[in-house]
């Protein structure tokens, strides 16, 4: 499969990170290698960029691009970014004191993943299987969740990860349908969703299946927990004055990033009712984007999938 993906807000990220010759970087979400290749150009042969992706297809695509461009400064890791500290230790074993000038995350799906018929990430793919796993070796799938989880568990997933107001009704209809036959394809799930939501919602710009598919994808890949796990590791890996740039695509992940940046930019995180500080917490970050950065109108026109992107950047102090 040809791995096509346009990196979001690349110009803005490069302007903030300002990669220089000899510096080391991490791209925690390799995808189509858009960020990786541009950073690799700027850090030269004396620098290194460690690029991570759980998707073997993304890794294979990057290998081709690296060979074509004859880059010698890119290290690829087929792994989950939640294991960041271990990945760094494995790939920089000869220099255990290595710190990084910048770390970048693009938390969205790549265009290639959305268009991959075998993944079932998009509700626009006819007869696609309900897979939705980032990694080819991921044991969980949307199909197993839909067919094996209880009504309460499905309701929780749709409500917590999709913020879907009809979570219980959709879960109930899924249980009813699967008693008669297994739910295996995107089409089958779409029928259930369309049958459950009212006519007014079906006429909206945002398809009623959007939130359900988002919720299932988050559940399959444990996205929110993985993000919470990697953020402290990323800060630990940064050099002083190193920067972390994160592009989020929905409110759940953006909220996690925003709250983490806020907490780590404060010297005290005690409750306001405490008469004196008892936490001994030390600020680690300076927020460089008090207001979230969004794509320009031109970028949205050129790349419609960027429209919901939000960029936050912080510097280690």
PDB file of C-alpha atoms in Angstrom:
ATOM      1  CA  UNK A   1       0.000   0.000   0.000  1.00  0.00           C
ATOM      2  CA  UNK A   2       1.279   3.486  -0.881  1.00  0.00           C
ATOM      3  CA  UNK A   3       1.526   5.401   2.393  1.00  0.00           C
ATOM      4  CA  UNK A   4       0.242   8.910   1.693  1.00  0.00           C
ATOM      5  CA  UNK A   5      -0.099  11.437   4.486  1.00  0.00           C
ATOM      6  CA  UNK A   6       0.262  15.213   4.722  1.00  0.00           C
ATOM      7  CA  UNK A   7       1.851  16.395   7.994  1.00  0.00           C
ATOM      8  CA  UNK A   8      -0.348  18.918   9.794  1.00  0.00           C
ATOM      9  CA  UNK A   9       0.986  22.393  10.683  1.00  0.00           C
ATOM     10  CA  UNK A  10       4.487  21.370   9.596  1.00  0.00           C
ATOM     11  CA  UNK A  11       5.577  24.977   9.032  1.00  0.00           C
ATOM     12  CA  UNK A  12       4.467  26.045  12.519  1.00  0.00           C
ATOM     13  CA  UNK A  13       6.113  23.056  14.212  1.00  0.00           C
ATOM     14  CA  UNK A  14       9.431  23.597  12.429  1.00  0.00           C
ATOM     15  CA  UNK A  15       9.342  27.299  13.333  1.00  0.00           C
ATOM     16  CA  UNK A  16       8.912  26.522  17.046  1.00  0.00           C
ATOM     17  CA  UNK A  17      11.318  23.568  17.201  1.00  0.00           C
ATOM     18  CA  UNK A  18      13.916  25.275  14.975  1.00  0.00           C
ATOM     19  CA  UNK A  19      16.043  22.118  14.501  1.00  0.00           C
ATOM     20  CA  UNK A  20      19.782  22.750  14.237  1.00  0.00           C
ATOM     21  CA  UNK A  21      22.750  20.732  13.032  1.00  0.00           C
ATOM     22  CA  UNK A  22      23.873  18.098  15.528  1.00  0.00           C
ATOM     23  CA  UNK A  23      20.696  18.077  17.629  1.00  0.00           C
ATOM     24  CA  UNK A  24      18.677  14.963  18.506  1.00  0.00           C
ATOM     25  CA  UNK A  25      14.900  14.666  18.061  1.00  0.00           C
ATOM     26  CA  UNK A  26      12.063  12.184  18.513  1.00  0.00           C
ATOM     27  CA  UNK A  27       9.047  11.779  16.240  1.00  0.00           C
ATOM     28  CA  UNK A  28       6.685   9.686  18.363  1.00  0.00           C
ATOM     29  CA  UNK A  29       4.184   9.219  15.516  1.00  0.00           C
ATOM     30  CA  UNK A  30       6.146   8.558  12.326  1.00  0.00           C
ATOM     31  CA  UNK A  31       3.127   8.071  10.011  1.00  0.00           C
ATOM     32  CA  UNK A  32       4.064   9.216   6.506  1.00  0.00           C
ATOM     33  CA  UNK A  33       7.439  10.493   7.794  1.00  0.00           C
ATOM     34  CA  UNK A  34       6.584  14.123   7.009  1.00  0.00           C
ATOM     35  CA  UNK A  35       7.965  15.575  10.250  1.00  0.00           C
ATOM     36  CA  UNK A  36      10.832  13.080  10.381  1.00  0.00           C
ATOM     37  CA  UNK A  37      12.244  13.866   6.934  1.00  0.00           C
ATOM     38  CA  UNK A  38      12.058  17.634   7.393  1.00  0.00           C
ATOM     39  CA  UNK A  39      13.771  17.468  10.789  1.00  0.00           C
ATOM     40  CA  UNK A  40      16.379  15.024   9.445  1.00  0.00           C
ATOM     41  CA  UNK A  41      17.327  17.552   6.741  1.00  0.00           C
ATOM     42  CA  UNK A  42      17.982  20.227   9.336  1.00  0.00           C
ATOM     43  CA  UNK A  43      19.939  18.275  11.960  1.00  0.00           C
ATOM     44  CA  UNK A  44      22.454  16.888   9.481  1.00  0.00           C
ATOM     45  CA  UNK A  45      24.728  13.889   9.840  1.00  0.00           C
ATOM     46  CA  UNK A  46      25.792  14.820  13.380  1.00  0.00           C
ATOM     47  CA  UNK A  47      22.224  14.691  14.719  1.00  0.00           C
ATOM     48  CA  UNK A  48      19.786  11.801  15.118  1.00  0.00           C
ATOM     49  CA  UNK A  49      16.016  11.517  14.944  1.00  0.00           C
ATOM     50  CA  UNK A  50      14.311   8.547  16.578  1.00  0.00           C
ATOM     51  CA  UNK A  51      11.017   7.874  14.783  1.00  0.00           C
ATOM     52  CA  UNK A  52       8.420   5.571  16.318  1.00  0.00           C
ATOM     53  CA  UNK A  53       5.303   3.914  14.924  1.00  0.00           C
ATOM     54  CA  UNK A  54       3.245   0.887  15.900  1.00  0.00           C
ATOM     55  CA  UNK A  55       2.148   0.437  12.281  1.00  0.00           C
ATOM     56  CA  UNK A  56       4.524  -1.839  10.344  1.00  0.00           C
ATOM     57  CA  UNK A  57       3.299  -0.320   7.065  1.00  0.00           C
ATOM     58  CA  UNK A  58       4.464   3.126   8.192  1.00  0.00           C
ATOM     59  CA  UNK A  59       7.879   1.721   9.082  1.00  0.00           C
ATOM     60  CA  UNK A  60       8.220  -0.036   5.703  1.00  0.00           C
ATOM     61  CA  UNK A  61       7.225   3.160   3.895  1.00  0.00           C
ATOM     62  CA  UNK A  62       9.791   5.157   5.860  1.00  0.00           C
ATOM     63  CA  UNK A  63      12.543   2.667   5.013  1.00  0.00           C
ATOM     64  CA  UNK A  64      11.863   3.279   1.305  1.00  0.00           C
ATOM     65  CA  UNK A  65      11.941   7.063   1.716  1.00  0.00           C
ATOM     66  CA  UNK A  66      15.125   6.934   3.784  1.00  0.00           C
ATOM     67  CA  UNK A  67      16.848   4.813   1.142  1.00  0.00           C
ATOM     68  CA  UNK A  68      15.655   7.091  -1.672  1.00  0.00           C
ATOM     69  CA  UNK A  69      16.955  10.199   0.106  1.00  0.00           C
ATOM     70  CA  UNK A  70      20.066   8.466   1.507  1.00  0.00           C
ATOM     71  CA  UNK A  71      19.472   9.617   5.082  1.00  0.00           C
ATOM     72  CA  UNK A  72      21.867   8.218   7.682  1.00  0.00           C
ATOM     73  CA  UNK A  73      20.507  10.027  10.724  1.00  0.00           C
ATOM     74  CA  UNK A  74      17.068   8.390  11.140  1.00  0.00           C
ATOM     75  CA  UNK A  75      16.471   5.560  13.618  1.00  0.00           C
ATOM     76  CA  UNK A  76      13.178   3.669  13.174  1.00  0.00           C
ATOM     77  CA  UNK A  77      11.368   1.857  15.989  1.00  0.00           C
ATOM     78  CA  UNK A  78       8.301  -0.332  15.397  1.00  0.00           C
ATOM     79  CA  UNK A  79       6.785   0.044  18.852  1.00  0.00           C
ATOM     80  CA  UNK A  80       4.127   1.782  20.932  1.00  0.00           C
ATOM     81  CA  UNK A  81       5.168   5.254  22.075  1.00  0.00           C
ATOM     82  CA  UNK A  82       3.935   4.411  25.579  1.00  0.00           C
ATOM     83  CA  UNK A  83       7.260   2.529  25.856  1.00  0.00           C
ATOM     84  CA  UNK A  84       9.276   5.672  25.049  1.00  0.00           C
ATOM     85  CA  UNK A  85      11.882   5.368  27.809  1.00  0.00           C
ATOM     86  CA  UNK A  86      12.624   1.746  26.894  1.00  0.00           C
ATOM     87  CA  UNK A  87      12.794   2.614  23.174  1.00  0.00           C
ATOM     88  CA  UNK A  88      15.329   5.372  23.874  1.00  0.00           C
ATOM     89  CA  UNK A  89      17.389   3.071  26.097  1.00  0.00           C
ATOM     90  CA  UNK A  90      17.458   0.384  23.401  1.00  0.00           C
ATOM     91  CA  UNK A  91      18.435   2.695  20.551  1.00  0.00           C
ATOM     92  CA  UNK A  92      20.887   4.916  22.432  1.00  0.00           C
ATOM     93  CA  UNK A  93      22.550   2.201  24.520  1.00  0.00           C
ATOM     94  CA  UNK A  94      26.034   3.583  23.781  1.00  0.00           C
ATOM     95  CA  UNK A  95      25.094   7.027  25.054  1.00  0.00           C
ATOM     96  CA  UNK A  96      22.803   6.698  28.046  1.00  0.00           C
ATOM     97  CA  UNK A  97      22.945  10.425  28.791  1.00  0.00           C
ATOM     98  CA  UNK A  98      21.409  11.434  25.438  1.00  0.00           C
ATOM     99  CA  UNK A  99      18.819  14.197  25.759  1.00  0.00           C
ATOM    100  CA  UNK A 100      16.623  15.544  22.982  1.00  0.00           C
ATOM    101  CA  UNK A 101      16.149  19.054  21.622  1.00  0.00           C
ATOM    102  CA  UNK A 102      12.583  18.325  20.593  1.00  0.00           C
ATOM    103  CA  UNK A 103       9.811  15.741  20.567  1.00  0.00           C
ATOM    104  CA  UNK A 104       6.802  15.833  18.258  1.00  0.00           C
ATOM    105  CA  UNK A 105       3.470  13.983  18.317  1.00  0.00           C
ATOM    106  CA  UNK A 106       0.747  13.912  15.640  1.00  0.00           C
ATOM    107  CA  UNK A 107      -2.080  12.074  17.391  1.00  0.00           C
ATOM    108  CA  UNK A 108      -4.352  11.786  14.359  1.00  0.00           C
ATOM    109  CA  UNK A 109      -4.904   8.928  11.962  1.00  0.00           C
ATOM    110  CA  UNK A 110      -2.855   9.062   8.781  1.00  0.00           C
ATOM    111  CA  UNK A 111      -4.614   9.332   5.432  1.00  0.00           C
ATOM    112  CA  UNK A 112      -3.131   5.951   4.541  1.00  0.00           C
ATOM    113  CA  UNK A 113      -4.714   4.300   7.579  1.00  0.00           C
ATOM    114  CA  UNK A 114      -8.101   5.887   6.876  1.00  0.00           C
ATOM    115  CA  UNK A 115      -8.031   4.600   3.301  1.00  0.00           C
ATOM    116  CA  UNK A 116      -6.831   1.089   4.172  1.00  0.00           C
ATOM    117  CA  UNK A 117      -9.753  -1.258   3.459  1.00  0.00           C
ATOM    118  CA  UNK A 118      -8.389  -3.903   5.822  1.00  0.00           C
ATOM    119  CA  UNK A 119      -8.440  -1.586   8.859  1.00  0.00           C
ATOM    120  CA  UNK A 120     -12.018  -0.321   8.890  1.00  0.00           C
ATOM    121  CA  UNK A 121     -11.134   3.035  10.444  1.00  0.00           C
ATOM    122  CA  UNK A 122     -13.513   4.943   8.174  1.00  0.00           C
ATOM    123  CA  UNK A 123     -17.272   4.425   7.968  1.00  0.00           C
ATOM    124  CA  UNK A 124     -16.995   5.327   4.279  1.00  0.00           C
ATOM    125  CA  UNK A 125     -15.273   2.026   3.443  1.00  0.00           C
ATOM    126  CA  UNK A 126     -17.867  -0.402   2.084  1.00  0.00           C
ATOM    127  CA  UNK A 127     -17.679  -3.940   3.524  1.00  0.00           C
ATOM    128  CA  UNK A 128     -14.523  -3.125   5.506  1.00  0.00           C
ATOM    129  CA  UNK A 129     -13.880  -5.331   8.552  1.00  0.00           C
ATOM    130  CA  UNK A 130     -14.259  -3.796  12.008  1.00  0.00           C
ATOM    131  CA  UNK A 131     -10.562  -3.847  12.882  1.00  0.00           C
ATOM    132  CA  UNK A 132      -9.394  -0.318  13.849  1.00  0.00           C
ATOM    133  CA  UNK A 133      -6.031  -1.417  15.303  1.00  0.00           C
ATOM    134  CA  UNK A 134      -2.956   0.766  14.761  1.00  0.00           C
ATOM    135  CA  UNK A 135      -0.584  -2.185  15.030  1.00  0.00           C
ATOM    136  CA  UNK A 136      -0.839  -5.369  13.003  1.00  0.00           C
ATOM    137  CA  UNK A 137      -0.222  -7.436  16.147  1.00  0.00           C
ATOM    138  CA  UNK A 138      -2.813  -5.704  18.337  1.00  0.00           C
ATOM    139  CA  UNK A 139      -5.006  -8.388  19.915  1.00  0.00           C
ATOM    140  CA  UNK A 140      -8.109  -6.258  20.442  1.00  0.00           C
ATOM    141  CA  UNK A 141     -10.339  -5.180  17.547  1.00  0.00           C
ATOM    142  CA  UNK A 142     -13.518  -3.181  17.109  1.00  0.00           C
ATOM    143  CA  UNK A 143     -15.234  -6.418  16.096  1.00  0.00           C
ATOM    144  CA  UNK A 144     -14.333  -8.151  19.363  1.00  0.00           C
ATOM    145  CA  UNK A 145     -15.511  -5.149  21.376  1.00  0.00           C
ATOM    146  CA  UNK A 146     -18.807  -4.895  19.483  1.00  0.00           C
ATOM    147  CA  UNK A 147     -19.539  -8.618  19.763  1.00  0.00           C
ATOM    148  CA  UNK A 148     -18.188  -9.440  23.220  1.00  0.00           C
ATOM    149  CA  UNK A 149     -18.569  -6.424  25.494  1.00  0.00           C
ATOM    150  CA  UNK A 150     -21.633  -5.992  27.693  1.00  0.00           C
ATOM    151  CA  UNK A 151     -24.246  -3.289  27.194  1.00  0.00           C
ATOM    152  CA  UNK A 152     -22.826  -1.313  30.124  1.00  0.00           C
ATOM    153  CA  UNK A 153     -19.272  -1.583  28.791  1.00  0.00           C
ATOM    154  CA  UNK A 154     -20.308  -0.446  25.311  1.00  0.00           C
ATOM    155  CA  UNK A 155     -22.285   2.448  26.771  1.00  0.00           C
ATOM    156  CA  UNK A 156     -19.257   3.545  28.792  1.00  0.00           C
ATOM    157  CA  UNK A 157     -16.970   3.414  25.726  1.00  0.00           C
ATOM    158  CA  UNK A 158     -19.368   5.409  23.537  1.00  0.00           C
ATOM    159  CA  UNK A 159     -19.992   7.959  26.291  1.00  0.00           C
ATOM    160  CA  UNK A 160     -16.432   8.360  27.625  1.00  0.00           C
ATOM    161  CA  UNK A 161     -14.483   8.105  24.365  1.00  0.00           C
ATOM    162  CA  UNK A 162     -17.034   9.435  21.890  1.00  0.00           C
ATOM    163  CA  UNK A 163     -19.064  11.801  24.066  1.00  0.00           C
ATOM    164  CA  UNK A 164     -22.070  10.292  22.304  1.00  0.00           C
ATOM    165  CA  UNK A 165     -25.426  11.369  23.762  1.00  0.00           C
ATOM    166  CA  UNK A 166     -27.186   8.258  22.392  1.00  0.00           C
ATOM    167  CA  UNK A 167     -24.564   5.902  23.845  1.00  0.00           C
ATOM    168  CA  UNK A 168     -26.990   3.654  25.720  1.00  0.00           C
ATOM    169  CA  UNK A 169     -29.494   3.418  22.850  1.00  0.00           C
ATOM    170  CA  UNK A 170     -26.777   2.442  20.353  1.00  0.00           C
ATOM    171  CA  UNK A 171     -25.282  -0.101  22.764  1.00  0.00           C
ATOM    172  CA  UNK A 172     -28.722  -1.621  23.333  1.00  0.00           C
ATOM    173  CA  UNK A 173     -29.324  -1.935  19.573  1.00  0.00           C
ATOM    174  CA  UNK A 174     -25.908  -3.579  19.117  1.00  0.00           C
ATOM    175  CA  UNK A 175     -26.750  -6.202  21.749  1.00  0.00           C
ATOM    176  CA  UNK A 176     -30.096  -6.871  20.082  1.00  0.00           C
ATOM    177  CA  UNK A 177     -28.547  -7.213  16.617  1.00  0.00           C
ATOM    178  CA  UNK A 178     -25.650  -9.478  17.602  1.00  0.00           C
ATOM    179  CA  UNK A 179     -28.032 -11.989  19.188  1.00  0.00           C
ATOM    180  CA  UNK A 180     -29.184 -12.747  15.653  1.00  0.00           C
ATOM    181  CA  UNK A 181     -25.810 -12.551  13.856  1.00  0.00           C
ATOM    182  CA  UNK A 182     -22.229 -11.374  14.528  1.00  0.00           C
ATOM    183  CA  UNK A 183     -21.461  -7.761  13.611  1.00  0.00           C
ATOM    184  CA  UNK A 184     -18.338  -7.949  11.456  1.00  0.00           C
ATOM    185  CA  UNK A 185     -18.324  -5.052   8.986  1.00  0.00           C
ATOM    186  CA  UNK A 186     -18.502  -1.277   8.860  1.00  0.00           C
ATOM    187  CA  UNK A 187     -21.769  -1.528   6.917  1.00  0.00           C
ATOM    188  CA  UNK A 188     -23.484  -3.582   9.609  1.00  0.00           C
ATOM    189  CA  UNK A 189     -22.507  -1.109  12.310  1.00  0.00           C
ATOM    190  CA  UNK A 190     -23.651   1.846  10.193  1.00  0.00           C
ATOM    191  CA  UNK A 191     -27.100   0.289   9.806  1.00  0.00           C
ATOM    192  CA  UNK A 192     -27.392   0.012  13.591  1.00  0.00           C
ATOM    193  CA  UNK A 193     -26.280   3.604  14.177  1.00  0.00           C
ATOM    194  CA  UNK A 194     -28.586   5.030  11.506  1.00  0.00           C
ATOM    195  CA  UNK A 195     -31.477   3.016  12.905  1.00  0.00           C
ATOM    196  CA  UNK A 196     -30.859   4.404  16.391  1.00  0.00           C
ATOM    197  CA  UNK A 197     -30.208   8.129  15.886  1.00  0.00           C
ATOM    198  CA  UNK A 198     -33.012  10.450  14.890  1.00  0.00           C
ATOM    199  CA  UNK A 199     -33.595  11.851  11.417  1.00  0.00           C
ATOM    200  CA  UNK A 200     -32.422  15.355  12.393  1.00  0.00           C
ATOM    201  CA  UNK A 201     -28.955  14.128  13.360  1.00  0.00           C
ATOM    202  CA  UNK A 202     -28.586  12.188  10.125  1.00  0.00           C
ATOM    203  CA  UNK A 203     -28.942  15.491   8.261  1.00  0.00           C
ATOM    204  CA  UNK A 204     -26.052  17.161  10.125  1.00  0.00           C
ATOM    205  CA  UNK A 205     -22.638  17.837   8.580  1.00  0.00           C
ATOM    206  CA  UNK A 206     -20.976  15.521  11.104  1.00  0.00           C
ATOM    207  CA  UNK A 207     -22.047  11.945  10.412  1.00  0.00           C
ATOM    208  CA  UNK A 208     -23.671  10.282  13.458  1.00  0.00           C
ATOM    209  CA  UNK A 209     -21.179   7.407  13.139  1.00  0.00           C
ATOM    210  CA  UNK A 210     -18.191   9.713  13.668  1.00  0.00           C
ATOM    211  CA  UNK A 211     -18.275   9.622  17.469  1.00  0.00           C
ATOM    212  CA  UNK A 212     -18.905   5.877  17.645  1.00  0.00           C
ATOM    213  CA  UNK A 213     -15.984   5.104  15.341  1.00  0.00           C
ATOM    214  CA  UNK A 214     -13.760   7.460  17.333  1.00  0.00           C
ATOM    215  CA  UNK A 215     -14.778   5.761  20.578  1.00  0.00           C
ATOM    216  CA  UNK A 216     -14.093   2.272  19.242  1.00  0.00           C
ATOM    217  CA  UNK A 217     -10.704   3.274  17.833  1.00  0.00           C
ATOM    218  CA  UNK A 218      -9.684   4.821  21.161  1.00  0.00           C
ATOM    219  CA  UNK A 219     -10.795   1.692  23.030  1.00  0.00           C
ATOM    220  CA  UNK A 220      -9.049  -0.729  20.653  1.00  0.00           C
ATOM    221  CA  UNK A 221      -5.734   1.115  20.861  1.00  0.00           C
ATOM    222  CA  UNK A 222      -6.010   2.377  24.455  1.00  0.00           C
ATOM    223  CA  UNK A 223      -5.117   5.791  23.059  1.00  0.00           C
ATOM    224  CA  UNK A 224      -5.870   8.035  26.019  1.00  0.00           C
ATOM    225  CA  UNK A 225      -4.035   5.886  28.564  1.00  0.00           C
ATOM    226  CA  UNK A 226      -1.032   5.570  26.249  1.00  0.00           C
ATOM    227  CA  UNK A 227      -0.924   9.353  25.886  1.00  0.00           C
ATOM    228  CA  UNK A 228      -1.028   9.799  29.664  1.00  0.00           C
ATOM    229  CA  UNK A 229       1.818   7.287  30.039  1.00  0.00           C
ATOM    230  CA  UNK A 230       4.115   8.812  27.425  1.00  0.00           C
ATOM    231  CA  UNK A 231       3.927  12.484  28.442  1.00  0.00           C
ATOM    232  CA  UNK A 232       6.052  12.219  31.636  1.00  0.00           C
ATOM    233  CA  UNK A 233       8.558  10.049  29.745  1.00  0.00           C
ATOM    234  CA  UNK A 234       8.787  12.651  26.987  1.00  0.00           C
ATOM    235  CA  UNK A 235       9.533  15.456  29.456  1.00  0.00           C
ATOM    236  CA  UNK A 236      12.197  13.312  31.107  1.00  0.00           C
ATOM    237  CA  UNK A 237      13.842  12.726  27.709  1.00  0.00           C
ATOM    238  CA  UNK A 238      14.023  16.423  26.806  1.00  0.00           C
ATOM    239  CA  UNK A 239      17.138  18.498  27.313  1.00  0.00           C
ATOM    240  CA  UNK A 240      16.779  21.793  29.181  1.00  0.00           C
ATOM    241  CA  UNK A 241      15.188  24.249  26.705  1.00  0.00           C
ATOM    242  CA  UNK A 242      14.042  21.263  24.621  1.00  0.00           C
ATOM    243  CA  UNK A 243      10.535  21.556  23.198  1.00  0.00           C
ATOM    244  CA  UNK A 244       7.564  19.224  22.952  1.00  0.00           C
ATOM    245  CA  UNK A 245       4.989  19.804  20.195  1.00  0.00           C
ATOM    246  CA  UNK A 246       1.700  17.903  20.176  1.00  0.00           C
ATOM    247  CA  UNK A 247      -1.018  17.972  17.523  1.00  0.00           C
ATOM    248  CA  UNK A 248      -4.365  16.686  18.834  1.00  0.00           C
ATOM    249  CA  UNK A 249      -7.521  16.118  16.811  1.00  0.00           C
ATOM    250  CA  UNK A 250     -10.324  15.803  19.348  1.00  0.00           C
ATOM    251  CA  UNK A 251     -11.175  17.335  22.701  1.00  0.00           C
ATOM    252  CA  UNK A 252     -10.360  14.246  24.783  1.00  0.00           C
ATOM    253  CA  UNK A 253      -6.683  14.024  23.844  1.00  0.00           C
ATOM    254  CA  UNK A 254      -6.275  17.814  23.668  1.00  0.00           C
ATOM    255  CA  UNK A 255      -7.658  18.073  27.212  1.00  0.00           C
ATOM    256  CA  UNK A 256      -5.062  15.581  28.462  1.00  0.00           C
ATOM    257  CA  UNK A 257      -2.242  17.554  26.831  1.00  0.00           C
ATOM    258  CA  UNK A 258      -3.564  20.900  28.067  1.00  0.00           C
ATOM    259  CA  UNK A 259      -3.937  19.678  31.661  1.00  0.00           C
ATOM    260  CA  UNK A 260      -0.510  18.019  31.654  1.00  0.00           C
ATOM    261  CA  UNK A 261       1.197  21.153  30.336  1.00  0.00           C
ATOM    262  CA  UNK A 262      -0.648  23.275  32.889  1.00  0.00           C
ATOM    263  CA  UNK A 263       0.268  21.017  35.809  1.00  0.00           C
ATOM    264  CA  UNK A 264       3.924  20.722  34.808  1.00  0.00           C
ATOM    265  CA  UNK A 265       4.248  24.493  34.360  1.00  0.00           C
ATOM    266  CA  UNK A 266       3.265  25.111  38.004  1.00  0.00           C
ATOM    267  CA  UNK A 267       5.580  24.995  41.011  1.00  0.00           C
ATOM    268  CA  UNK A 268       2.785  23.870  43.320  1.00  0.00           C
ATOM    269  CA  UNK A 269      -0.135  21.557  42.580  1.00  0.00           C
ATOM    270  CA  UNK A 270      -1.589  21.419  46.084  1.00  0.00           C
ATOM    271  CA  UNK A 271      -5.291  21.960  46.660  1.00  0.00           C
ATOM    272  CA  UNK A 272      -6.232  25.655  47.048  1.00  0.00           C
ATOM    273  CA  UNK A 273      -7.456  24.891  50.578  1.00  0.00           C
ATOM    274  CA  UNK A 274      -3.954  23.855  51.734  1.00  0.00           C
ATOM    275  CA  UNK A 275      -2.504  26.591  53.977  1.00  0.00           C
ATOM    276  CA  UNK A 276       1.029  25.876  52.718  1.00  0.00           C
ATOM    277  CA  UNK A 277       2.611  23.870  49.900  1.00  0.00           C
ATOM    278  CA  UNK A 278       3.054  20.197  50.780  1.00  0.00           C
ATOM    279  CA  UNK A 279       3.587  18.686  47.329  1.00  0.00           C
ATOM    280  CA  UNK A 280       7.195  19.765  46.670  1.00  0.00           C
ATOM    281  CA  UNK A 281       6.306  19.763  42.993  1.00  0.00           C
ATOM    282  CA  UNK A 282       8.748  21.589  40.726  1.00  0.00           C
ATOM    283  CA  UNK A 283       7.698  23.210  37.455  1.00  0.00           C
ATOM    284  CA  UNK A 284       9.250  21.443  34.465  1.00  0.00           C
ATOM    285  CA  UNK A 285       7.653  23.262  31.548  1.00  0.00           C
ATOM    286  CA  UNK A 286       7.067  26.709  30.152  1.00  0.00           C
ATOM    287  CA  UNK A 287       3.995  26.822  27.910  1.00  0.00           C
ATOM    288  CA  UNK A 288       4.870  28.487  24.591  1.00  0.00           C
ATOM    289  CA  UNK A 289       1.329  28.445  23.207  1.00  0.00           C
ATOM    290  CA  UNK A 290      -1.029  30.053  25.784  1.00  0.00           C
ATOM    291  CA  UNK A 291      -3.640  29.907  23.036  1.00  0.00           C
ATOM    292  CA  UNK A 292      -3.874  26.739  21.006  1.00  0.00           C
ATOM    293  CA  UNK A 293      -2.605  27.014  17.413  1.00  0.00           C
ATOM    294  CA  UNK A 294      -4.994  25.956  14.645  1.00  0.00           C
ATOM    295  CA  UNK A 295      -4.396  25.385  10.924  1.00  0.00           C
ATOM    296  CA  UNK A 296      -4.679  28.337   8.573  1.00  0.00           C
ATOM    297  CA  UNK A 297      -7.627  28.572   6.198  1.00  0.00           C
ATOM    298  CA  UNK A 298      -5.266  27.752   3.340  1.00  0.00           C
ATOM    299  CA  UNK A 299      -4.027  24.579   5.031  1.00  0.00           C
ATOM    300  CA  UNK A 300      -7.598  23.457   5.701  1.00  0.00           C
ATOM    301  CA  UNK A 301      -8.439  24.019   2.022  1.00  0.00           C
ATOM    302  CA  UNK A 302      -5.346  22.082   0.939  1.00  0.00           C
ATOM    303  CA  UNK A 303      -5.787  19.355   3.559  1.00  0.00           C
ATOM    304  CA  UNK A 304      -9.402  19.171   4.869  1.00  0.00           C
ATOM    305  CA  UNK A 305      -8.451  16.538   7.458  1.00  0.00           C
ATOM    306  CA  UNK A 306      -6.429  19.185   9.292  1.00  0.00           C
ATOM    307  CA  UNK A 307      -9.523  21.218  10.204  1.00  0.00           C
ATOM    308  CA  UNK A 308      -9.909  19.844  13.738  1.00  0.00           C
ATOM    309  CA  UNK A 309      -6.179  19.910  14.585  1.00  0.00           C
ATOM    310  CA  UNK A 310      -4.907  21.774  17.657  1.00  0.00           C
ATOM    311  CA  UNK A 311      -1.213  22.369  18.295  1.00  0.00           C
ATOM    312  CA  UNK A 312       0.273  22.922  21.762  1.00  0.00           C
ATOM    313  CA  UNK A 313       3.972  23.465  22.447  1.00  0.00           C
ATOM    314  CA  UNK A 314       5.960  23.696  25.676  1.00  0.00           C
ATOM    315  CA  UNK A 315       9.636  24.094  26.612  1.00  0.00           C
ATOM    316  CA  UNK A 316      11.502  22.240  29.348  1.00  0.00           C
ATOM    317  CA  UNK A 317      12.972  24.535  31.996  1.00  0.00           C
TER     318      UNK A 317
END
